[in-house]
Amino acid sequence: MARSTDDSLDTLDSTARSATGRAAVAGAGLLAVAVVLAAMNLRPSVTSVGAILDEAQHALGASDTWAGALTTMPGLCFSIAGFGAPWLARRLGLAPALGLALAVLAAGLVVRVVNGPFVVLAGTLVASAGIALANVLIPVVVKTSFAARVGLMTGVYTAALQTGGALGSSLTPPLSDATGGWRGGLGAWAGLAVLALVLWFAATRGGVVGGKRSAAADSGEQDAAESVEPDAGGGQGERRSLLRNRLAWIVTGFFGTQACFAYIMMGWMPQVLIDAGVSRTSAGLMMGLVSLLGLPVSLLIPPLVGARGGLGFWSVGLGVLGVSGLTGLTVAPAAAPLLWSVLIGLGMAVFSLALSAITMRARTAADTASLSGMAQGLGYLLGALGPFLFGFLRDVTGDWTVPMTMVIGVVVAQLAFGWYAGKPRYV
């Protein structure tokens, strides 16, 4: 009888352990899906605007300068609002902070389609603030909750981000047609943010993050929050200012010029194509192609650069492709719009190399943190100014030639910064 009882207890214990293991796997799987869905929300707010920009302008009676301000909001928020993410994560915890970021994003997407031009700007500002917070917090979730699969989850997260950007530009025109106008096309993306928010709360309820109970999660969230502090040095020396370091400014110039190029294209390229005679739907699909082309390049080239060097070579090569596409779009936009889109998309893939330059040009974690804060903080600020200046030049000249020439100049500067950033030295 005793042996039978022991056997029964062993069976129950084994069954309980098996059930717990299955629950942990299911919880990790749900969290992974929640991370992917959250990442898919980080670009549609930006890429959806370009596809219906002229329609919104006409309906609101707004100028090209207003349109430039609208396309400037995301980059400006990425430069400023993201600095509040570490404080928010410490204050609320990592999981609630990301939930709040998704809620802010959803609210902003709704607000920006309910009234006039200034409300559109205000709603875009709110939505962009939510994206800026999530931009910082999602990689921390990946690092802390998927420690054994950081590489895999980072690749999945990047793919989801690029896919969201492509969907934003390609689906907004048909969504606008289906809902009766640009407001419905833009506002529909709030549904994706709400879905991500609901799934995020389902995946993290009860304080379970990556299979760890509340106490451990709270500790991990505290550590994660500290790890994204701008002052974090990673325990490898004190953080130092790089404002007088020439190489740091070169890396910052590289990151800033590529951001400027990318945000101008995401905000304005569909309108340039539409004015050249391309249909609104086709222009949106081409912008979606531009977004997707960065995915394979971002996955393939950085590992090659890390293993064999050649950062400067690849930066120049992609820069030349970008300049070629921009030149074609300026001189003969209707001649081969698909070819120009492919070349521009390959040129915009230099983003992954700009991120690689930050890690490759610093020896210690402290210097990496300093260089990252400087390059991304100032770089995104430059990226934010680009779309505004582009719209202002379009407003003043009434033509696309001058603003497009400005973008070509930006990419030429990016090409030079990338070449010098590729030289094997350290800040």
JSON list of N, CA and C in Angstrom, two decimals, residues 24-36 146 199-205:
[
{"chain": "A", "resi": 24, "resn": "ALA", "atom": "N", "xyz": [4.70, 27.10, -18.79]},
{"chain": "A", "resi": 24, "resn": "ALA", "atom": "CA", "xyz": [5.80, 28.04, -18.99]},
{"chain": "A", "resi": 24, "resn": "ALA", "atom": "C", "xyz": [6.07, 28.25, -20.48]},
{"chain": "A", "resi": 25, "resn": "VAL", "atom": "N", "xyz": [6.06, 27.15, -21.24]},
{"chain": "A", "resi": 25, "resn": "VAL", "atom": "CA", "xyz": [6.27, 27.25, -22.68]},
{"chain": "A", "resi": 25, "resn": "VAL", "atom": "C", "xyz": [5.16, 28.06, -23.34]},
{"chain": "A", "resi": 26, "resn": "ALA", "atom": "N", "xyz": [3.92, 27.77, -22.92]},
{"chain": "A", "resi": 26, "resn": "ALA", "atom": "CA", "xyz": [2.78, 28.50, -23.48]},
{"chain": "A", "resi": 26, "resn": "ALA", "atom": "C", "xyz": [2.87, 29.99, -23.14]},
{"chain": "A", "resi": 27, "resn": "GLY", "atom": "N", "xyz": [3.29, 30.28, -21.88]},
{"chain": "A", "resi": 27, "resn": "GLY", "atom": "CA", "xyz": [3.44, 31.68, -21.47]},
{"chain": "A", "resi": 27, "resn": "GLY", "atom": "C", "xyz": [4.51, 32.39, -22.27]},
{"chain": "A", "resi": 28, "resn": "ALA", "atom": "N", "xyz": [5.64, 31.72, -22.50]},
{"chain": "A", "resi": 28, "resn": "ALA", "atom": "CA", "xyz": [6.72, 32.31, -23.29]},
{"chain": "A", "resi": 28, "resn": "ALA", "atom": "C", "xyz": [6.28, 32.51, -24.73]},
{"chain": "A", "resi": 29, "resn": "GLY", "atom": "N", "xyz": [5.53, 31.55, -25.26]},
{"chain": "A", "resi": 29, "resn": "GLY", "atom": "CA", "xyz": [5.03, 31.68, -26.63]},
{"chain": "A", "resi": 29, "resn": "GLY", "atom": "C", "xyz": [4.07, 32.85, -26.77]},
{"chain": "A", "resi": 30, "resn": "LEU", "atom": "N", "xyz": [3.18, 33.01, -25.80]},
{"chain": "A", "resi": 30, "resn": "LEU", "atom": "CA", "xyz": [2.23, 34.13, -25.83]},
{"chain": "A", "resi": 30, "resn": "LEU", "atom": "C", "xyz": [2.97, 35.46, -25.72]},
{"chain": "A", "resi": 31, "resn": "LEU", "atom": "N", "xyz": [4.00, 35.48, -24.86]},
{"chain": "A", "resi": 31, "resn": "LEU", "atom": "CA", "xyz": [4.78, 36.70, -24.71]},
{"chain": "A", "resi": 31, "resn": "LEU", "atom": "C", "xyz": [5.50, 37.03, -26.02]},
{"chain": "A", "resi": 32, "resn": "ALA", "atom": "N", "xyz": [6.03, 36.01, -26.69]},
{"chain": "A", "resi": 32, "resn": "ALA", "atom": "CA", "xyz": [6.72, 36.23, -27.97]},
{"chain": "A", "resi": 32, "resn": "ALA", "atom": "C", "xyz": [5.76, 36.82, -29.00]},
{"chain": "A", "resi": 33, "resn": "VAL", "atom": "N", "xyz": [4.55, 36.28, -29.07]},
{"chain": "A", "resi": 33, "resn": "VAL", "atom": "CA", "xyz": [3.55, 36.80, -30.00]},
{"chain": "A", "resi": 33, "resn": "VAL", "atom": "C", "xyz": [3.20, 38.25, -29.65]},
{"chain": "A", "resi": 34, "resn": "ALA", "atom": "N", "xyz": [3.09, 38.54, -28.35]},
{"chain": "A", "resi": 34, "resn": "ALA", "atom": "CA", "xyz": [2.77, 39.89, -27.90]},
{"chain": "A", "resi": 34, "resn": "ALA", "atom": "C", "xyz": [3.88, 40.87, -28.29]},
{"chain": "A", "resi": 35, "resn": "VAL", "atom": "N", "xyz": [5.14, 40.43, -28.16]},
{"chain": "A", "resi": 35, "resn": "VAL", "atom": "CA", "xyz": [6.27, 41.28, -28.55]},
{"chain": "A", "resi": 35, "resn": "VAL", "atom": "C", "xyz": [6.23, 41.55, -30.05]},
{"chain": "A", "resi": 36, "resn": "VAL", "atom": "N", "xyz": [5.97, 40.52, -30.84]},
{"chain": "A", "resi": 36, "resn": "VAL", "atom": "CA", "xyz": [5.90, 40.68, -32.29]},
{"chain": "A", "resi": 36, "resn": "VAL", "atom": "C", "xyz": [4.80, 41.66, -32.68]},
{"chain": "A", "resi": 146, "resn": "PHE", "atom": "N", "xyz": [13.96, 36.74, -23.01]},
{"chain": "A", "resi": 146, "resn": "PHE", "atom": "CA", "xyz": [14.37, 35.70, -23.96]},
{"chain": "A", "resi": 146, "resn": "PHE", "atom": "C", "xyz": [15.90, 35.64, -24.00]},
{"chain": "A", "resi": 199, "resn": "LEU", "atom": "N", "xyz": [-3.35, 41.85, -26.04]},
{"chain": "A", "resi": 199, "resn": "LEU", "atom": "CA", "xyz": [-2.51, 40.66, -26.00]},
{"chain": "A", "resi": 199, "resn": "LEU", "atom": "C", "xyz": [-1.34, 40.84, -25.03]},
{"chain": "A", "resi": 200, "resn": "TRP", "atom": "N", "xyz": [-0.81, 42.06, -24.94]},
{"chain": "A", "resi": 200, "resn": "TRP", "atom": "CA", "xyz": [0.29, 42.33, -24.02]},
{"chain": "A", "resi": 200, "resn": "TRP", "atom": "C", "xyz": [-0.15, 42.12, -22.57]},
{"chain": "A", "resi": 201, "resn": "PHE", "atom": "N", "xyz": [-1.31, 42.63, -22.22]},
{"chain": "A", "resi": 201, "resn": "PHE", "atom": "CA", "xyz": [-1.82, 42.44, -20.86]},
{"chain": "A", "resi": 201, "resn": "PHE", "atom": "C", "xyz": [-2.11, 40.96, -20.58]},
{"chain": "A", "resi": 202, "resn": "ALA", "atom": "N", "xyz": [-2.62, 40.25, -21.59]},
{"chain": "A", "resi": 202, "resn": "ALA", "atom": "CA", "xyz": [-2.88, 38.82, -21.41]},
{"chain": "A", "resi": 202, "resn": "ALA", "atom": "C", "xyz": [-1.58, 38.04, -21.18]},
{"chain": "A", "resi": 203, "resn": "ALA", "atom": "N", "xyz": [-0.51, 38.45, -21.87]},
{"chain": "A", "resi": 203, "resn": "ALA", "atom": "CA", "xyz": [0.77, 37.74, -21.78]},
{"chain": "A", "resi": 203, "resn": "ALA", "atom": "C", "xyz": [1.52, 38.06, -20.49]},
{"chain": "A", "resi": 204, "resn": "THR", "atom": "N", "xyz": [1.24, 39.22, -19.89]},
{"chain": "A", "resi": 204, "resn": "THR", "atom": "CA", "xyz": [2.03, 39.65, -18.72]},
{"chain": "A", "resi": 204, "resn": "THR", "atom": "C", "xyz": [1.19, 39.74, -17.44]},
{"chain": "A", "resi": 205, "resn": "ARG", "atom": "N", "xyz": [-0.04, 39.28, -17.47]},
{"chain": "A", "resi": 205, "resn": "ARG", "atom": "CA", "xyz": [-0.88, 39.38, -16.27]},
{"chain": "A", "resi": 205, "resn": "ARG", "atom": "C", "xyz": [-0.31, 38.52, -15.15]}
]
